[in-house]
Coordinates of C-alpha atoms and ligand atoms in Angstrom, one line a residue:
M1 CA 5.1 -16.5 -3.2
W2 CA 5.9 -17.0 -6.7
L3 CA 5.5 -15.7 -10.1
A4 CA 3.7 -18.2 -12.3
E5 CA 3.1 -16.3 -15.5
L6 CA 4.3 -13.3 -17.2
R7 CA 2.7 -11.6 -20.1
L8 CA 4.2 -8.5 -21.9
R9 CA 3.0 -6.5 -24.9
D10 CA 5.3 -3.7 -26.2
F11 CA 7.2 -3.5 -23.0
R12 CA 10.8 -2.1 -23.6
N13 CA 12.2 -4.5 -26.3
Y14 CA 9.6 -7.2 -25.8
A15 CA 6.8 -7.0 -28.5
S16 CA 4.9 -10.0 -27.1
L17 CA 5.9 -12.4 -24.7
D18 CA 4.1 -15.1 -22.7
V19 CA 6.1 -17.2 -20.2
A20 CA 5.3 -19.4 -17.4
F21 CA 7.9 -19.7 -14.5
G22 CA 8.2 -22.5 -11.9
E23 CA 9.2 -22.2 -8.2
G24 CA 13.1 -22.4 -7.6
V25 CA 15.8 -21.0 -9.6
T26 CA 15.4 -19.9 -13.1
I27 CA 18.5 -18.4 -15.0
L28 CA 17.9 -16.0 -17.8
Q29 CA 20.9 -16.1 -19.8
G30 CA 22.2 -14.2 -23.0
P31 CA 24.7 -11.8 -24.4
N32 CA 24.5 -8.2 -23.7
A33 CA 21.4 -6.0 -24.8
Q34 CA 18.9 -8.8 -25.4
G35 CA 16.4 -7.9 -22.7
K36 CA 17.4 -9.8 -19.5
S37 CA 17.2 -6.7 -17.3
N38 CA 14.1 -5.4 -19.1
L39 CA 12.5 -8.5 -18.0
L40 CA 13.3 -8.3 -14.5
E41 CA 12.3 -4.6 -14.6
S42 CA 8.8 -5.4 -16.1
I43 CA 8.2 -7.9 -13.2
Y44 CA 9.3 -5.2 -10.5
T45 CA 7.3 -2.6 -12.3
V46 CA 4.0 -4.5 -12.1
A47 CA 4.5 -5.5 -8.5
M48 CA 5.6 -2.1 -7.4
G49 CA 3.5 0.2 -9.7
R50 CA 6.6 1.9 -10.9
S51 CA 9.9 1.1 -12.6
P52 CA 13.0 0.9 -10.5
R53 CA 14.9 2.9 -13.0
A54 CA 12.8 4.8 -15.6
G55 CA 13.0 8.5 -15.4
T56 CA 9.6 8.6 -17.0
D57 CA 7.1 5.7 -17.7
A58 CA 7.2 6.4 -21.4
E59 CA 10.6 4.9 -21.5
L60 CA 8.8 1.6 -20.7
V61 CA 6.9 1.7 -24.1
R62 CA 8.6 -0.2 -27.0
F63 CA 10.0 2.1 -29.4
G64 CA 7.4 3.2 -32.0
Q65 CA 4.5 2.0 -30.1
E66 CA 1.9 3.7 -27.9
R67 CA 1.0 1.5 -25.0
A68 CA 3.1 -0.8 -22.9
Y69 CA 1.3 -3.7 -20.9
A70 CA 2.5 -6.1 -18.3
R71 CA 0.7 -8.9 -16.5
V72 CA 1.7 -11.2 -13.8
A73 CA -0.1 -14.1 -12.2
V74 CA 1.2 -14.8 -8.6
Q75 CA 0.5 -17.8 -6.5
G76 CA 1.1 -18.4 -2.9
V77 CA -0.9 -18.1 0.3
R78 CA -3.2 -16.0 -1.9
S79 CA -3.2 -15.9 -5.8
H80 CA -3.6 -12.8 -7.7
T81 CA -3.3 -11.2 -11.1
L82 CA -1.7 -7.8 -11.4
E83 CA -1.7 -5.6 -14.5
L84 CA -0.1 -2.4 -15.5
A85 CA -0.6 -0.5 -18.6
F86 CA 0.9 2.7 -19.6
D87 CA -0.1 4.9 -22.5
R88 CA 2.5 7.2 -23.8
V89 CA 0.0 9.4 -25.8
T90 CA -2.3 10.2 -22.9
G91 CA 0.2 9.6 -20.1
E92 CA -2.3 7.4 -18.3
K93 CA -0.9 4.7 -16.2
R94 CA -3.6 1.9 -15.3
I95 CA -3.1 -0.7 -12.4
K96 CA -5.4 -3.6 -12.1
V97 CA -5.6 -6.1 -9.3
N98 CA -7.6 -9.3 -10.0
G99 CA -9.2 -7.4 -13.0
I100 CA -10.2 -4.4 -11.1
V101 CA -8.7 -0.9 -11.4
A102 CA -6.6 -0.2 -8.4
Q103 CA -4.4 2.4 -6.8
R104 CA -0.7 1.7 -5.9
A105 CA -1.5 1.2 -2.2
Q106 CA -3.8 -1.8 -3.1
L107 CA -1.1 -3.2 -5.3
L108 CA 1.9 -3.3 -3.0
G109 CA 2.6 -6.4 -1.2
R110 CA 0.4 -8.6 -3.6
M111 CA 3.5 -9.9 -5.2
A112 CA 6.4 -8.9 -2.9
V113 CA 9.6 -8.5 -4.7
V114 CA 13.3 -7.7 -3.9
L115 CA 15.5 -6.6 -6.9
A116 CA 19.2 -6.7 -6.6
G117 CA 21.6 -5.7 -9.4
P118 CA 23.5 -2.8 -10.9
L119 CA 21.1 -0.2 -9.6
D120 CA 22.4 -1.0 -6.1
D121 CA 25.6 0.8 -6.9
E122 CA 23.7 3.9 -6.1
V123 CA 22.5 2.4 -2.9
I124 CA 26.0 2.0 -1.7
R125 CA 27.8 4.9 -3.4
G126 CA 24.9 7.3 -4.2
A127 CA 23.0 10.0 -2.3
P128 CA 21.1 9.2 0.9
G129 CA 17.8 9.0 -1.1
Y130 CA 18.7 5.7 -2.7
R131 CA 19.2 4.1 0.8
R132 CA 15.9 5.6 2.1
R133 CA 14.2 4.0 -1.0
V134 CA 15.4 0.6 0.1
L135 CA 13.7 0.9 3.3
D136 CA 10.6 2.6 2.0
A137 CA 10.2 0.0 -0.7
A138 CA 10.5 -2.9 1.7
L139 CA 8.2 -1.5 4.5
S140 CA 5.5 -0.4 1.8
Q141 CA 5.3 -3.9 0.7
V142 CA 4.8 -5.3 4.2
S143 CA 2.6 -2.5 5.7
P144 CA 0.0 -0.5 4.0
S145 CA -0.1 1.7 6.9
Y146 CA 3.6 2.6 6.5
F147 CA 2.9 3.4 2.8
F148 CA -0.1 5.7 3.8
A149 CA 2.0 7.5 6.4
L150 CA 4.8 7.9 3.9
T151 CA 2.5 9.4 1.3
R152 CA 1.0 11.9 3.9
Y153 CA 4.6 12.8 5.3
V154 CA 5.8 13.6 1.7
R155 CA 2.8 16.1 1.3
V156 CA 3.4 17.6 4.7
V157 CA 7.0 18.2 4.0
R158 CA 6.2 19.8 0.6
Q159 CA 3.6 22.0 2.0
R160 CA 5.8 23.0 5.0
N161 CA 8.8 23.7 2.6
R162 CA 6.4 26.2 0.7
L163 CA 5.6 27.9 3.9
L164 CA 9.1 28.2 4.9
R165 CA 10.0 29.7 1.5
E166 CA 7.3 32.3 2.1
A167 CA 8.9 33.0 5.4
V168 CA 5.6 32.8 7.4
S169 CA 5.4 33.4 11.1
A170 CA 6.2 30.6 13.5
S171 CA 2.6 30.3 14.6
E172 CA 1.5 29.4 11.0
L173 CA 4.0 26.7 11.0
V174 CA 2.7 25.0 14.1
P175 CA 0.0 22.6 12.7
W176 CA 2.5 21.6 10.1
D177 CA 5.2 21.0 12.7
E178 CA 2.8 18.9 14.6
Q179 CA 1.9 16.8 11.7
L180 CA 5.6 16.5 10.8
V181 CA 6.5 15.2 14.3
E182 CA 3.5 12.8 14.4
L183 CA 4.1 11.1 11.0
G184 CA 7.9 11.6 11.0
A185 CA 8.4 9.9 14.5
A186 CA 6.2 6.9 13.3
L187 CA 8.0 6.5 10.0
G188 CA 11.4 6.9 11.8
E189 CA 10.7 4.5 14.4
R190 CA 9.3 1.8 12.0
R191 CA 12.5 2.3 9.8
R192 CA 14.9 2.1 12.8
R193 CA 13.3 -1.2 14.1
F194 CA 13.5 -2.6 10.4
V195 CA 17.1 -1.8 10.3
E196 CA 18.0 -3.3 13.7
A197 CA 16.5 -6.5 12.5
L198 CA 18.0 -6.3 9.0
A199 CA 21.5 -5.5 10.2
P200 CA 22.4 -9.0 11.8
R201 CA 20.9 -10.8 8.8
A202 CA 22.9 -8.9 6.3
R203 CA 26.0 -9.2 8.5
A204 CA 25.6 -13.0 8.5
R205 CA 25.2 -13.2 4.7
H206 CA 28.0 -10.9 4.0
A207 CA 30.5 -13.0 6.3
R208 CA 29.3 -16.1 4.4
I209 CA 30.0 -14.7 1.0
A210 CA 33.2 -12.9 2.0
G211 CA 34.5 -16.0 3.5
G212 CA 34.2 -14.8 7.1
S213 CA 36.9 -12.0 7.0
E214 CA 34.5 -9.2 6.9
E215 CA 32.1 -7.7 9.4
L216 CA 29.3 -5.7 7.9
D217 CA 27.6 -2.9 10.1
I218 CA 24.4 -1.3 9.0
A219 CA 22.9 1.6 11.2
Y220 CA 20.0 4.0 10.8
I221 CA 21.2 7.6 11.1
C222 CA 18.5 9.9 12.3
S223 CA 18.7 13.4 11.2
A224 CA 16.9 14.5 14.4
G225 CA 19.8 12.9 16.5
E226 CA 19.5 10.1 19.1
G227 CA 16.7 9.6 21.6
E228 CA 13.0 8.9 21.4
E229 CA 11.8 9.8 18.0
R230 CA 9.0 12.2 18.8
A231 CA 10.8 14.1 21.5
A232 CA 14.0 14.2 19.2
L233 CA 12.3 15.4 16.2
A234 CA 10.3 18.0 18.1
S235 CA 13.4 19.5 19.7
A236 CA 15.4 19.3 16.6
L237 CA 12.7 21.3 14.8
T238 CA 12.9 24.0 17.4
A239 CA 16.6 24.1 17.4
R240 CA 16.9 24.5 13.6
R241 CA 13.8 26.9 13.0
G242 CA 16.0 29.7 12.1
E243 CA 18.2 27.9 9.7
E244 CA 15.1 26.3 8.0
L245 CA 13.5 29.7 7.4
R246 CA 16.9 31.0 6.0
R247 CA 17.1 28.0 3.7
G248 CA 13.5 27.5 3.0
T249 CA 13.5 24.0 3.5
T250 CA 12.6 21.3 6.2
L251 CA 16.1 20.1 7.5
V252 CA 15.0 17.2 9.9
G253 CA 12.8 14.3 9.6
P254 CA 12.9 10.8 8.0
H255 CA 13.3 12.5 4.5
R256 CA 16.9 13.6 5.7
D257 CA 17.8 10.3 7.4
D258 CA 20.4 7.8 6.1
L259 CA 21.8 4.4 6.4
R260 CA 25.5 4.0 7.3
L261 CA 27.1 0.9 5.8
A262 CA 30.5 -0.1 7.2
V263 CA 32.8 -3.1 6.8
N264 CA 35.3 -3.9 9.5
G265 CA 34.5 -0.3 11.0
I266 CA 35.3 1.3 7.7
D267 CA 32.8 3.4 5.7
L268 CA 31.8 1.5 2.7
R269 CA 30.6 4.4 0.7
T270 CA 33.9 6.3 0.7
F271 CA 36.5 3.5 1.3
G272 CA 34.9 0.3 0.4
S273 CA 36.5 -1.8 -2.5
R274 CA 34.2 -2.6 -5.5
G275 CA 34.1 -6.3 -4.4
Q276 CA 33.3 -5.2 -0.9
Q277 CA 30.5 -2.8 -2.0
H278 CA 29.0 -5.3 -4.4
T279 CA 29.0 -8.2 -1.6
A280 CA 27.4 -5.6 0.9
A281 CA 24.7 -4.7 -1.5
L282 CA 23.8 -8.3 -2.3
S283 CA 23.8 -9.2 1.3
L284 CA 21.6 -6.3 2.2
R285 CA 19.1 -7.5 -0.4
L286 CA 19.2 -11.1 0.6
A287 CA 18.5 -9.8 4.1
E288 CA 15.7 -7.7 2.9
A289 CA 14.1 -10.9 1.5
E290 CA 14.5 -12.6 4.8
M291 CA 12.7 -9.7 6.4
L292 CA 9.9 -9.7 4.0
R293 CA 9.4 -13.3 4.6
E294 CA 9.3 -13.0 8.3
D295 CA 6.8 -10.1 8.0
L296 CA 4.5 -11.6 5.1
G297 CA 4.8 -15.3 6.1
E298 CA 6.2 -16.2 2.8
W299 CA 9.2 -15.5 0.6
P300 CA 9.1 -12.5 -1.8
V301 CA 10.2 -13.1 -5.4
L302 CA 14.0 -12.6 -5.7
L303 CA 15.0 -10.7 -9.0
L304 CA 18.8 -10.7 -9.3
D305 CA 20.3 -8.9 -12.0
D306 CA 23.8 -9.5 -13.0
V307 CA 24.8 -10.4 -9.4
L308 CA 27.3 -13.1 -10.5
A309 CA 29.3 -10.9 -12.8
D310 CA 31.8 -9.9 -10.1
L311 CA 32.0 -13.1 -8.2
D312 CA 34.5 -15.9 -9.0
R313 CA 32.8 -19.5 -9.8
T314 CA 33.3 -20.7 -6.3
R315 CA 31.3 -17.8 -4.9
Q316 CA 28.8 -18.1 -7.8
A317 CA 28.1 -21.8 -6.7
F318 CA 27.9 -20.7 -3.1
L319 CA 25.6 -17.9 -3.8
L320 CA 23.1 -20.4 -5.5
D321 CA 23.1 -22.4 -2.4
E322 CA 22.3 -19.3 -0.4
M323 CA 19.1 -19.1 -2.6
A324 CA 17.3 -22.2 -1.3
G325 CA 13.8 -21.1 -0.5
P326 CA 12.5 -18.3 -2.5
Q327 CA 11.7 -18.4 -6.3
V328 CA 14.6 -16.6 -7.9
L329 CA 14.9 -15.2 -11.4
L330 CA 18.6 -14.5 -12.3
T331 CA 20.2 -12.9 -15.2
H332 CA 23.7 -13.9 -16.4
T333 CA 25.7 -13.4 -19.5
G334 CA 27.9 -16.3 -19.1
A335 CA 27.7 -20.1 -18.5
P336 CA 25.5 -21.2 -15.7
P337 CA 27.5 -21.7 -12.3
D338 CA 28.4 -25.1 -11.1
G339 CA 26.7 -26.7 -8.2
G340 CA 23.7 -25.6 -6.3
A341 CA 20.1 -26.9 -6.9
P342 CA 18.9 -27.7 -10.2
V343 CA 18.0 -24.6 -12.2
R344 CA 15.9 -23.9 -15.2
L345 CA 17.7 -22.2 -18.0
L346 CA 16.0 -19.7 -20.5
S347 CA 18.0 -17.9 -23.3
V348 CA 16.9 -14.4 -23.8
R349 CA 17.5 -13.3 -27.4
A350 CA 16.3 -9.8 -28.8
G351 CA 13.1 -9.8 -26.7
M352 CA 12.4 -13.4 -27.0
L353 CA 12.8 -16.5 -24.6
V354 CA 14.0 -20.0 -25.7
E355 CA 14.1 -22.9 -23.3
D356 CA 17.6 -24.4 -22.8
A357 CA 18.7 -27.9 -21.6
D358 CA 20.8 -27.7 -18.3
V359 CA 24.2 -28.6 -19.7
R360 CA 25.5 -29.2 -16.1
A361 CA 23.4 -32.3 -15.6
Ligands
ATP401 P1 23.3 -6.6 -20.3 O1 23.6 -8.1 -20.3 O2 24.1 -5.7 -21.2 O3 22.9 -6.1 -19.0 P2 20.5 -6.9 -21.1 O4 20.0 -8.3 -21.7 O5 20.1 -6.9 -19.6 O6 22.0 -6.6 -21.3 P3 18.5 -4.8 -21.5 O7 19.0 -3.8 -20.5 O8 17.3 -5.6 -20.9 O9 19.7 -5.9 -21.8 O10 18.1 -4.1 -22.6 C1 18.0 -4.7 -24.0 C2 17.7 -3.7 -25.1 O11 16.4 -3.2 -24.8 C3 18.7 -2.6 -25.3 O12 19.5 -2.7 -26.4 C4 17.9 -1.2 -25.4 O13 18.2 -0.4 -26.5 C5 16.4 -1.8 -25.5 N1 15.4 -1.0 -25.1 C6 15.3 -0.2 -23.9 N2 14.2 0.4 -23.8 C7 13.5 0.0 -25.1 C8 12.2 0.5 -25.5 N3 11.5 1.4 -24.8 N4 11.8 0.0 -26.8 C9 12.6 -0.9 -27.4 N5 13.9 -1.3 -27.1 C10 14.2 -0.8 -25.8
MG402 MG1 21.2 -6.3 -17.9

């Protein structure tokens, strides 16, 4: 699927923007602080119903204004319009799908997106929650039932934590334990299968970008331990009941799971060089896009923010070759890389877009 039109009103530093995009690769170029990342953020935000970075939705509203609005027209097997409006005064966020007010659950997957960029530093180096979010965002876009199970699971954990803090008796915890096992096992199993399919794809991408000298391993680390999900989770809960009551929090389940990323057997988070971490993050995102394509039957839109910055020009050109297939919107501060398929160039200047000729031609 591909993003055909984007409209922004008072979104970050965009007062008013209407732009049409084509399939293939579009490079958004310009100096720092012009609105390149903001543009990709706006697309991600309408597609997912929340910003990838904002602490509060209010940050999305252009300074001095009250209401931010973004609309996309997406084309593919099905065509949709998706809208998101946020009112800073009332705090209301409104999502519309094809003109009708909708919940996030009805939005996800209409325009599947994968965003790669500086925020991925946290995926490699940050807390486990960042890595879980990669899995949850991808799976929520391909499977409404995953999103529903995740939403319910989060509520069960919150409720169970409250009971643990109140130090209730074991019998009062039983119904919550059952739900935790039921939902947690389903989520864990789905994530593990996803990672098993993701890992070889990410490894192949990484090897190509790194010139064949590095082997990337990605594994799903289950907080309940090895074995069949339901049984492992149930026995881990029993084993750690005392500790949970002492600490007043649920210690096992998908909300405590993690991803392990290693290059040539060495943990990337602790020992990886910056270049290795960068390449692994990019490979992970490109593999995620492949996974979405297989599950949805069409490519997601690839939003690549500043991913060329740490690569030499040979690798930059090579990376563009890797991108045949999906629609790609790529931000870049420098001159466009050599080689690769023809690209469309748009200059971003202070919240406005200007068409550029492709000087490489
Ligand atoms: P870089 O090359 O440094 O990554 P960029 O072009 O990606 O730059 P953006 O991150 O998109 O730049 O930010 C552009 C500008 O948007 C920043 O100068 C920032 O101050 C401004 N900005 C951020 N939020 C808002 C907002 N709510 N209202 C108005 N301007 C904002
Ligand atoms: Mg930027």
